[in-house]
């Protein structure tokens, strides 16, 4: 192990560190590298992925010790365990990162795909082909696996990438990027295809957002605040990602067991992710029949219910009767823990924890109206046995993924068959929903003539 | 004619004028209308296009008199004839506008196109279909035909549109939009699918750029200054269009007649449009053989040559010898009109008139470098007999359309078989090059389950 560790140490020392160059300097290097990468072969890029995966494994000690420094500092700063869990690398996670790179090799190359081909005026041969976007900028939080995933997807699609991760992960990212750059260089591709951006300064984010003409797209990935700031301030085109105020709507004809299972899955399976449900919308007519079993199931899993004025009494009575949550069992709905009154702000909230709001509506028309008003346009579901209701909901809900009778948790590049995913777009321009390899491409018209001029 | 004129008068009076509502109010109306339009049938939208075309023709007197007011005011204000020509409507141009709407009917509907379809985990049926973007905002100059074209393309693709034309065309646009809205309403579609935005206030542009969440995309169309301002300031996603500093590169093996014909076509056929050539790049080795005939042909058509230091003497001698341009025929290159010295700024200039810059390069590698540095990434061409040079140029020039041995003037939605065109994108995100119907669409994942939850 000592030789590889030494090699990594040398690599890290030789590599230009994030803070050594300005954002503009890194972006110019990336642009130059992108021009080379854009004309590389599929084989070259796949070989680089192989080398990158191998380098992660060969430099495990080095990488884990850099990560340990970050984790230690984060703990010392009183960072919560959820964030520390996302920050932490171990053997299994590093193997996971390497495997993700190896899997990328298996995907067909999307570059060069012919989108359109025809003969135009005077016999000029036109071809519209898929090309890289060029230089991609990522601004994200302290998750080292995102560093590797993003670098891999960018490389596979012929894009250079500027990586500005969270400052909590700075040693991990410096080490990871140094190792990946060295691996790239060993295969003959420019190491500046993967560039680190100093995460210890806020100014570097601002510089990324201002680098129009040098960066082709900026992808913020993380909390709603980060994403809103980038969307608000960037002059570089942005793809808005990830924020998910997802709704499950229980239509009056919903099957009770199906509804309960889906709500529990969407809310509880992994509450911290963007495709988890944050709000339950339910028909007035189904309030007394369908809401109690769902509320019971949610409370059994520790979910806090934030109910609107109409649903509150039903929830209170259910919980009180069951004595589930601080009720005294007398059925009068008093003394209930785990139940709160919803305010307007709750309908717009992305809790990302074991909390769910409840909103009562008259029918599916009102449900659609409510959802389109408060949703972040990520994923929404209707649970129903009425095909007309489902059709109406699927056609009119203005979100990236709309479900009938399934959990919103399926919204994911892997689940949707895209393989790699660089984020989930909640805007309509360029890419919508889980973004796979094609989301990092553009197109270009190539025209072959024999002297034709326009008449 | 008096009845239709009267009807149009009534329609115009009944319609809410641009200045009656704020941008936000119009945008909210458009959003609501877009929700309806988004679930309309192909037949409904095609019928609306028919009604819109008929209404333009039925209200010709009304529309031409509104336009005459604008033209008169523009003349009184000393507006140049080029702009007045773009502003002016007459019978033939109005017929052209109506025909463009009728042609849109013939295009297949792109909405509902299935982009992807598969069965995912647990048998959930997934379908990714094409849907409208929602609400499109257009900021453009005083060209009334753009009002009709944009409204038609938006309607065909199920999008509501906010139209902010140039203030010089305000009476024309008010009248056109009132007529189109009335026609829409007569077919049962919401008139707010086409909304006028007050062009007499600068604040309305700022409001459009700030309306994130209400407007899905903003398309500026017009001069470089307008486009740069929108790109710089907008919080709504923008598609950058139209600015075209297009290059023709004469490689040393170029056939002289072919090169001359293409340069003359690209520069002179319609110098005011974005796909016209603005810069000639030429190999040092071809300077004495290929540049003189090209320069002669350009000067014969009144083109001013703005030459770099290396090409200047060749141009001067050519013109002087020919006595074409103020030369005294003694061949010493003195006293030459129509020839100027290029500065750095000339290589970045989009002249849009009978002017062309000349830059000498060593070879096709340096040509690509120069072009990628100064181009607006619209259209560029290489003239060559060397296939390797053509391949290198097509692969490496980073522009929407790259030509070998044909004129850049072909870059156009009609020429490329897209039919309707709402602009030419010079960015890489979402759409690149001429934007047809699909450029105004997004996608949506629809998922049908039977109670599936994520494992």
JSON list of N, CA, C and O in Angstrom, two decimals, chain B residues 418-455:
[
{"chain": "B", "resi": 418, "resn": "UNK", "atom": "N", "xyz": [-37.40, 22.67, -41.07]},
{"chain": "B", "resi": 418, "resn": "UNK", "atom": "CA", "xyz": [-38.15, 22.76, -39.82]},
{"chain": "B", "resi": 418, "resn": "UNK", "atom": "C", "xyz": [-39.46, 23.51, -40.04]},
{"chain": "B", "resi": 418, "resn": "UNK", "atom": "O", "xyz": [-40.28, 23.59, -39.15]},
{"chain": "B", "resi": 419, "resn": "UNK", "atom": "N", "xyz": [-39.62, 24.07, -41.24]},
{"chain": "B", "resi": 419, "resn": "UNK", "atom": "CA", "xyz": [-40.83, 24.85, -41.50]},
{"chain": "B", "resi": 419, "resn": "UNK", "atom": "C", "xyz": [-40.75, 26.12, -40.71]},
{"chain": "B", "resi": 419, "resn": "UNK", "atom": "O", "xyz": [-39.86, 26.94, -40.91]},
{"chain": "B", "resi": 420, "resn": "UNK", "atom": "N", "xyz": [-41.66, 26.28, -39.80]},
{"chain": "B", "resi": 420, "resn": "UNK", "atom": "CA", "xyz": [-41.70, 27.49, -38.98]},
{"chain": "B", "resi": 420, "resn": "UNK", "atom": "C", "xyz": [-40.41, 27.62, -38.18]},
{"chain": "B", "resi": 420, "resn": "UNK", "atom": "O", "xyz": [-39.78, 26.64, -37.81]},
{"chain": "B", "resi": 421, "resn": "UNK", "atom": "N", "xyz": [-40.04, 28.86, -37.91]},
{"chain": "B", "resi": 421, "resn": "UNK", "atom": "CA", "xyz": [-38.84, 29.11, -37.11]},
{"chain": "B", "resi": 421, "resn": "UNK", "atom": "C", "xyz": [-39.12, 30.27, -36.17]},
{"chain": "B", "resi": 421, "resn": "UNK", "atom": "O", "xyz": [-39.61, 31.31, -36.59]},
{"chain": "B", "resi": 422, "resn": "UNK", "atom": "N", "xyz": [-38.82, 30.09, -34.91]},
{"chain": "B", "resi": 422, "resn": "UNK", "atom": "CA", "xyz": [-39.09, 31.18, -33.94]},
{"chain": "B", "resi": 422, "resn": "UNK", "atom": "C", "xyz": [-37.81, 31.94, -33.61]},
{"chain": "B", "resi": 422, "resn": "UNK", "atom": "O", "xyz": [-37.80, 32.86, -32.79]},
{"chain": "B", "resi": 423, "resn": "UNK", "atom": "N", "xyz": [-36.73, 31.58, -34.25]},
{"chain": "B", "resi": 423, "resn": "UNK", "atom": "CA", "xyz": [-35.46, 32.25, -34.01]},
{"chain": "B", "resi": 423, "resn": "UNK", "atom": "C", "xyz": [-34.34, 31.25, -34.23]},
{"chain": "B", "resi": 423, "resn": "UNK", "atom": "O", "xyz": [-34.59, 30.07, -34.50]},
{"chain": "B", "resi": 424, "resn": "UNK", "atom": "N", "xyz": [-33.10, 31.73, -34.14]},
{"chain": "B", "resi": 424, "resn": "UNK", "atom": "CA", "xyz": [-31.94, 30.86, -34.29]},
{"chain": "B", "resi": 424, "resn": "UNK", "atom": "C", "xyz": [-31.13, 30.94, -33.01]},
{"chain": "B", "resi": 424, "resn": "UNK", "atom": "O", "xyz": [-30.61, 31.99, -32.66]},
{"chain": "B", "resi": 425, "resn": "UNK", "atom": "N", "xyz": [-31.06, 29.82, -32.31]},
{"chain": "B", "resi": 425, "resn": "UNK", "atom": "CA", "xyz": [-30.37, 29.81, -31.02]},
{"chain": "B", "resi": 425, "resn": "UNK", "atom": "C", "xyz": [-28.87, 29.75, -31.21]},
{"chain": "B", "resi": 425, "resn": "UNK", "atom": "O", "xyz": [-28.35, 28.93, -31.97]},
{"chain": "B", "resi": 426, "resn": "UNK", "atom": "N", "xyz": [-28.16, 30.63, -30.49]},
{"chain": "B", "resi": 426, "resn": "UNK", "atom": "CA", "xyz": [-26.70, 30.58, -30.51]},
{"chain": "B", "resi": 426, "resn": "UNK", "atom": "C", "xyz": [-26.16, 30.07, -29.18]},
{"chain": "B", "resi": 426, "resn": "UNK", "atom": "O", "xyz": [-24.98, 30.22, -28.89]},
{"chain": "B", "resi": 427, "resn": "UNK", "atom": "N", "xyz": [-27.01, 29.50, -28.35]},
{"chain": "B", "resi": 427, "resn": "UNK", "atom": "CA", "xyz": [-26.53, 28.86, -27.13]},
{"chain": "B", "resi": 427, "resn": "UNK", "atom": "C", "xyz": [-26.66, 27.35, -27.30]},
{"chain": "B", "resi": 427, "resn": "UNK", "atom": "O", "xyz": [-27.20, 26.87, -28.29]},
{"chain": "B", "resi": 428, "resn": "UNK", "atom": "N", "xyz": [-26.15, 26.61, -26.35]},
{"chain": "B", "resi": 428, "resn": "UNK", "atom": "CA", "xyz": [-26.17, 25.16, -26.51]},
{"chain": "B", "resi": 428, "resn": "UNK", "atom": "C", "xyz": [-27.28, 24.50, -25.71]},
{"chain": "B", "resi": 428, "resn": "UNK", "atom": "O", "xyz": [-27.64, 23.36, -25.97]},
{"chain": "B", "resi": 429, "resn": "UNK", "atom": "N", "xyz": [-27.80, 25.22, -24.72]},
{"chain": "B", "resi": 429, "resn": "UNK", "atom": "CA", "xyz": [-28.82, 24.61, -23.86]},
{"chain": "B", "resi": 429, "resn": "UNK", "atom": "C", "xyz": [-30.17, 24.65, -24.55]},
{"chain": "B", "resi": 429, "resn": "UNK", "atom": "O", "xyz": [-30.56, 25.67, -25.10]},
{"chain": "B", "resi": 430, "resn": "UNK", "atom": "N", "xyz": [-30.87, 23.55, -24.48]},
{"chain": "B", "resi": 430, "resn": "UNK", "atom": "CA", "xyz": [-32.26, 23.39, -24.95]},
{"chain": "B", "resi": 430, "resn": "UNK", "atom": "C", "xyz": [-32.39, 23.32, -26.47]},
{"chain": "B", "resi": 430, "resn": "UNK", "atom": "O", "xyz": [-32.99, 22.39, -26.99]},
{"chain": "B", "resi": 431, "resn": "UNK", "atom": "N", "xyz": [-31.89, 24.33, -27.17]},
{"chain": "B", "resi": 431, "resn": "UNK", "atom": "CA", "xyz": [-32.04, 24.33, -28.63]},
{"chain": "B", "resi": 431, "resn": "UNK", "atom": "C", "xyz": [-30.82, 25.01, -29.20]},
{"chain": "B", "resi": 431, "resn": "UNK", "atom": "O", "xyz": [-30.31, 25.96, -28.62]},
{"chain": "B", "resi": 432, "resn": "UNK", "atom": "N", "xyz": [-30.35, 24.54, -30.34]},
{"chain": "B", "resi": 432, "resn": "UNK", "atom": "CA", "xyz": [-29.18, 25.14, -30.98]},
{"chain": "B", "resi": 432, "resn": "UNK", "atom": "C", "xyz": [-29.44, 25.24, -32.48]},
{"chain": "B", "resi": 432, "resn": "UNK", "atom": "O", "xyz": [-29.84, 24.27, -33.10]},
{"chain": "B", "resi": 433, "resn": "UNK", "atom": "N", "xyz": [-29.20, 26.43, -33.02]},
{"chain": "B", "resi": 433, "resn": "UNK", "atom": "CA", "xyz": [-29.47, 26.64, -34.43]},
{"chain": "B", "resi": 433, "resn": "UNK", "atom": "C", "xyz": [-30.93, 27.02, -34.64]},
{"chain": "B", "resi": 433, "resn": "UNK", "atom": "O", "xyz": [-31.61, 27.44, -33.70]},
{"chain": "B", "resi": 434, "resn": "UNK", "atom": "N", "xyz": [-31.41, 26.87, -35.89]},
{"chain": "B", "resi": 434, "resn": "UNK", "atom": "CA", "xyz": [-32.80, 27.27, -36.17]},
{"chain": "B", "resi": 434, "resn": "UNK", "atom": "C", "xyz": [-33.77, 26.51, -35.26]},
{"chain": "B", "resi": 434, "resn": "UNK", "atom": "O", "xyz": [-33.67, 25.30, -35.12]},
{"chain": "B", "resi": 435, "resn": "UNK", "atom": "N", "xyz": [-34.69, 27.24, -34.63]},
{"chain": "B", "resi": 435, "resn": "UNK", "atom": "CA", "xyz": [-35.62, 26.63, -33.69]},
{"chain": "B", "resi": 435, "resn": "UNK", "atom": "C", "xyz": [-36.98, 26.44, -34.34]},
{"chain": "B", "resi": 435, "resn": "UNK", "atom": "O", "xyz": [-37.68, 27.40, -34.65]},
{"chain": "B", "resi": 436, "resn": "UNK", "atom": "N", "xyz": [-37.36, 25.20, -34.55]},
{"chain": "B", "resi": 436, "resn": "UNK", "atom": "CA", "xyz": [-38.67, 24.87, -35.08]},
{"chain": "B", "resi": 436, "resn": "UNK", "atom": "C", "xyz": [-39.64, 24.56, -33.95]},
{"chain": "B", "resi": 436, "resn": "UNK", "atom": "O", "xyz": [-39.47, 25.00, -32.81]},
{"chain": "B", "resi": 437, "resn": "UNK", "atom": "N", "xyz": [-40.67, 23.80, -34.27]},
{"chain": "B", "resi": 437, "resn": "UNK", "atom": "CA", "xyz": [-41.74, 23.55, -33.30]},
{"chain": "B", "resi": 437, "resn": "UNK", "atom": "C", "xyz": [-41.23, 22.86, -32.04]},
{"chain": "B", "resi": 437, "resn": "UNK", "atom": "O", "xyz": [-41.63, 23.21, -30.93]},
{"chain": "B", "resi": 438, "resn": "UNK", "atom": "N", "xyz": [-40.36, 21.87, -32.19]},
{"chain": "B", "resi": 438, "resn": "UNK", "atom": "CA", "xyz": [-39.92, 21.12, -31.00]},
{"chain": "B", "resi": 438, "resn": "UNK", "atom": "C", "xyz": [-39.14, 22.00, -30.02]},
{"chain": "B", "resi": 438, "resn": "UNK", "atom": "O", "xyz": [-39.08, 21.70, -28.84]},
{"chain": "B", "resi": 439, "resn": "UNK", "atom": "N", "xyz": [-38.56, 23.09, -30.51]},
{"chain": "B", "resi": 439, "resn": "UNK", "atom": "CA", "xyz": [-37.82, 23.98, -29.61]},
{"chain": "B", "resi": 439, "resn": "UNK", "atom": "C", "xyz": [-38.75, 24.65, -28.60]},
{"chain": "B", "resi": 439, "resn": "UNK", "atom": "O", "xyz": [-38.30, 25.14, -27.57]},
{"chain": "B", "resi": 440, "resn": "UNK", "atom": "N", "xyz": [-40.04, 24.66, -28.89]},
{"chain": "B", "resi": 440, "resn": "UNK", "atom": "CA", "xyz": [-40.99, 25.25, -27.94]},
{"chain": "B", "resi": 440, "resn": "UNK", "atom": "C", "xyz": [-41.68, 24.19, -27.08]},
{"chain": "B", "resi": 440, "resn": "UNK", "atom": "O", "xyz": [-42.76, 24.43, -26.53]},
{"chain": "B", "resi": 441, "resn": "UNK", "atom": "N", "xyz": [-41.06, 23.03, -26.98]},
{"chain": "B", "resi": 441, "resn": "UNK", "atom": "CA", "xyz": [-41.66, 21.98, -26.15]},
{"chain": "B", "resi": 441, "resn": "UNK", "atom": "C", "xyz": [-40.71, 21.51, -25.06]},
{"chain": "B", "resi": 441, "resn": "UNK", "atom": "O", "xyz": [-39.51, 21.76, -25.11]},
{"chain": "B", "resi": 442, "resn": "UNK", "atom": "N", "xyz": [-41.30, 20.85, -24.07]},
{"chain": "B", "resi": 442, "resn": "UNK", "atom": "CA", "xyz": [-40.56, 20.17, -23.02]},
{"chain": "B", "resi": 442, "resn": "UNK", "atom": "C", "xyz": [-41.06, 18.72, -23.02]},
{"chain": "B", "resi": 442, "resn": "UNK", "atom": "O", "xyz": [-41.71, 18.29, -23.98]},
{"chain": "B", "resi": 443, "resn": "UNK", "atom": "N", "xyz": [-40.75, 17.98, -21.98]},
{"chain": "B", "resi": 443, "resn": "UNK", "atom": "CA", "xyz": [-41.28, 16.63, -21.89]},
{"chain": "B", "resi": 443, "resn": "UNK", "atom": "C", "xyz": [-41.82, 16.39, -20.50]},
{"chain": "B", "resi": 443, "resn": "UNK", "atom": "O", "xyz": [-41.63, 17.21, -19.60]},
{"chain": "B", "resi": 444, "resn": "UNK", "atom": "N", "xyz": [-42.49, 15.29, -20.32]},
{"chain": "B", "resi": 444, "resn": "UNK", "atom": "CA", "xyz": [-43.13, 14.97, -19.05]},
{"chain": "B", "resi": 444, "resn": "UNK", "atom": "C", "xyz": [-43.17, 13.45, -18.95]},
{"chain": "B", "resi": 444, "resn": "UNK", "atom": "O", "xyz": [-43.46, 12.78, -19.95]},
{"chain": "B", "resi": 445, "resn": "UNK", "atom": "N", "xyz": [-42.87, 12.93, -17.78]},
{"chain": "B", "resi": 445, "resn": "UNK", "atom": "CA", "xyz": [-42.97, 11.49, -17.56]},
{"chain": "B", "resi": 445, "resn": "UNK", "atom": "C", "xyz": [-44.34, 11.16, -16.99]},
{"chain": "B", "resi": 445, "resn": "UNK", "atom": "O", "xyz": [-44.73, 11.74, -15.97]},
{"chain": "B", "resi": 446, "resn": "UNK", "atom": "N", "xyz": [-45.05, 10.25, -17.63]},
{"chain": "B", "resi": 446, "resn": "UNK", "atom": "CA", "xyz": [-46.35, 9.78, -17.11]},
{"chain": "B", "resi": 446, "resn": "UNK", "atom": "C", "xyz": [-46.16, 8.33, -16.68]},
{"chain": "B", "resi": 446, "resn": "UNK", "atom": "O", "xyz": [-45.61, 7.52, -17.43]},
{"chain": "B", "resi": 447, "resn": "UNK", "atom": "N", "xyz": [-46.62, 8.00, -15.48]},
{"chain": "B", "resi": 447, "resn": "UNK", "atom": "CA", "xyz": [-46.41, 6.65, -14.97]},
{"chain": "B", "resi": 447, "resn": "UNK", "atom": "C", "xyz": [-47.70, 6.05, -14.47]},
{"chain": "B", "resi": 447, "resn": "UNK", "atom": "O", "xyz": [-48.39, 6.65, -13.64]},
{"chain": "B", "resi": 448, "resn": "UNK", "atom": "N", "xyz": [-48.03, 4.87, -15.00]},
{"chain": "B", "resi": 448, "resn": "UNK", "atom": "CA", "xyz": [-49.23, 4.16, -14.58]},
{"chain": "B", "resi": 448, "resn": "UNK", "atom": "C", "xyz": [-48.84, 2.95, -13.75]},
{"chain": "B", "resi": 448, "resn": "UNK", "atom": "O", "xyz": [-48.13, 2.06, -14.25]},
{"chain": "B", "resi": 449, "resn": "UNK", "atom": "N", "xyz": [-49.32, 2.90, -12.52]},
{"chain": "B", "resi": 449, "resn": "UNK", "atom": "CA", "xyz": [-49.02, 1.78, -11.65]},
{"chain": "B", "resi": 449, "resn": "UNK", "atom": "C", "xyz": [-50.26, 1.06, -11.20]},
{"chain": "B", "resi": 449, "resn": "UNK", "atom": "O", "xyz": [-51.38, 1.39, -11.59]},
{"chain": "B", "resi": 450, "resn": "UNK", "atom": "N", "xyz": [-50.06, 0.07, -10.34]},
{"chain": "B", "resi": 450, "resn": "UNK", "atom": "CA", "xyz": [-51.17, -0.65, -9.72]},
{"chain": "B", "resi": 450, "resn": "UNK", "atom": "C", "xyz": [-50.82, -0.82, -8.25]},
{"chain": "B", "resi": 450, "resn": "UNK", "atom": "O", "xyz": [-50.91, -1.90, -7.69]},
{"chain": "B", "resi": 451, "resn": "UNK", "atom": "N", "xyz": [-50.36, 0.27, -7.67]},
{"chain": "B", "resi": 451, "resn": "UNK", "atom": "CA", "xyz": [-50.04, 0.24, -6.25]},
{"chain": "B", "resi": 451, "resn": "UNK", "atom": "C", "xyz": [-48.57, 0.04, -5.93]},
{"chain": "B", "resi": 451, "resn": "UNK", "atom": "O", "xyz": [-48.21, -0.11, -4.76]},
{"chain": "B", "resi": 452, "resn": "UNK", "atom": "N", "xyz": [-47.70, 0.08, -6.95]},
{"chain": "B", "resi": 452, "resn": "UNK", "atom": "CA", "xyz": [-46.28, -0.20, -6.70]},
{"chain": "B", "resi": 452, "resn": "UNK", "atom": "C", "xyz": [-45.62, 0.84, -5.78]},
{"chain": "B", "resi": 452, "resn": "UNK", "atom": "O", "xyz": [-45.89, 2.03, -5.88]},
{"chain": "B", "resi": 453, "resn": "UNK", "atom": "N", "xyz": [-44.76, 0.31, -4.91]},
{"chain": "B", "resi": 453, "resn": "UNK", "atom": "CA", "xyz": [-43.94, 1.19, -4.06]},
{"chain": "B", "resi": 453, "resn": "UNK", "atom": "C", "xyz": [-42.47, 0.83, -4.31]},
{"chain": "B", "resi": 453, "resn": "UNK", "atom": "O", "xyz": [-42.17, -0.24, -4.84]},
{"chain": "B", "resi": 454, "resn": "UNK", "atom": "N", "xyz": [-41.59, 1.73, -3.92]},
{"chain": "B", "resi": 454, "resn": "UNK", "atom": "CA", "xyz": [-40.17, 1.48, -4.19]},
{"chain": "B", "resi": 454, "resn": "UNK", "atom": "C", "xyz": [-39.58, 0.59, -3.11]},
{"chain": "B", "resi": 454, "resn": "UNK", "atom": "O", "xyz": [-39.77, 0.82, -1.92]},
{"chain": "B", "resi": 455, "resn": "UNK", "atom": "N", "xyz": [-38.85, -0.40, -3.55]},
{"chain": "B", "resi": 455, "resn": "UNK", "atom": "CA", "xyz": [-38.28, -1.37, -2.61]},
{"chain": "B", "resi": 455, "resn": "UNK", "atom": "C", "xyz": [-37.05, -0.77, -1.93]},
{"chain": "B", "resi": 455, "resn": "UNK", "atom": "O", "xyz": [-36.39, 0.08, -2.48]}
]
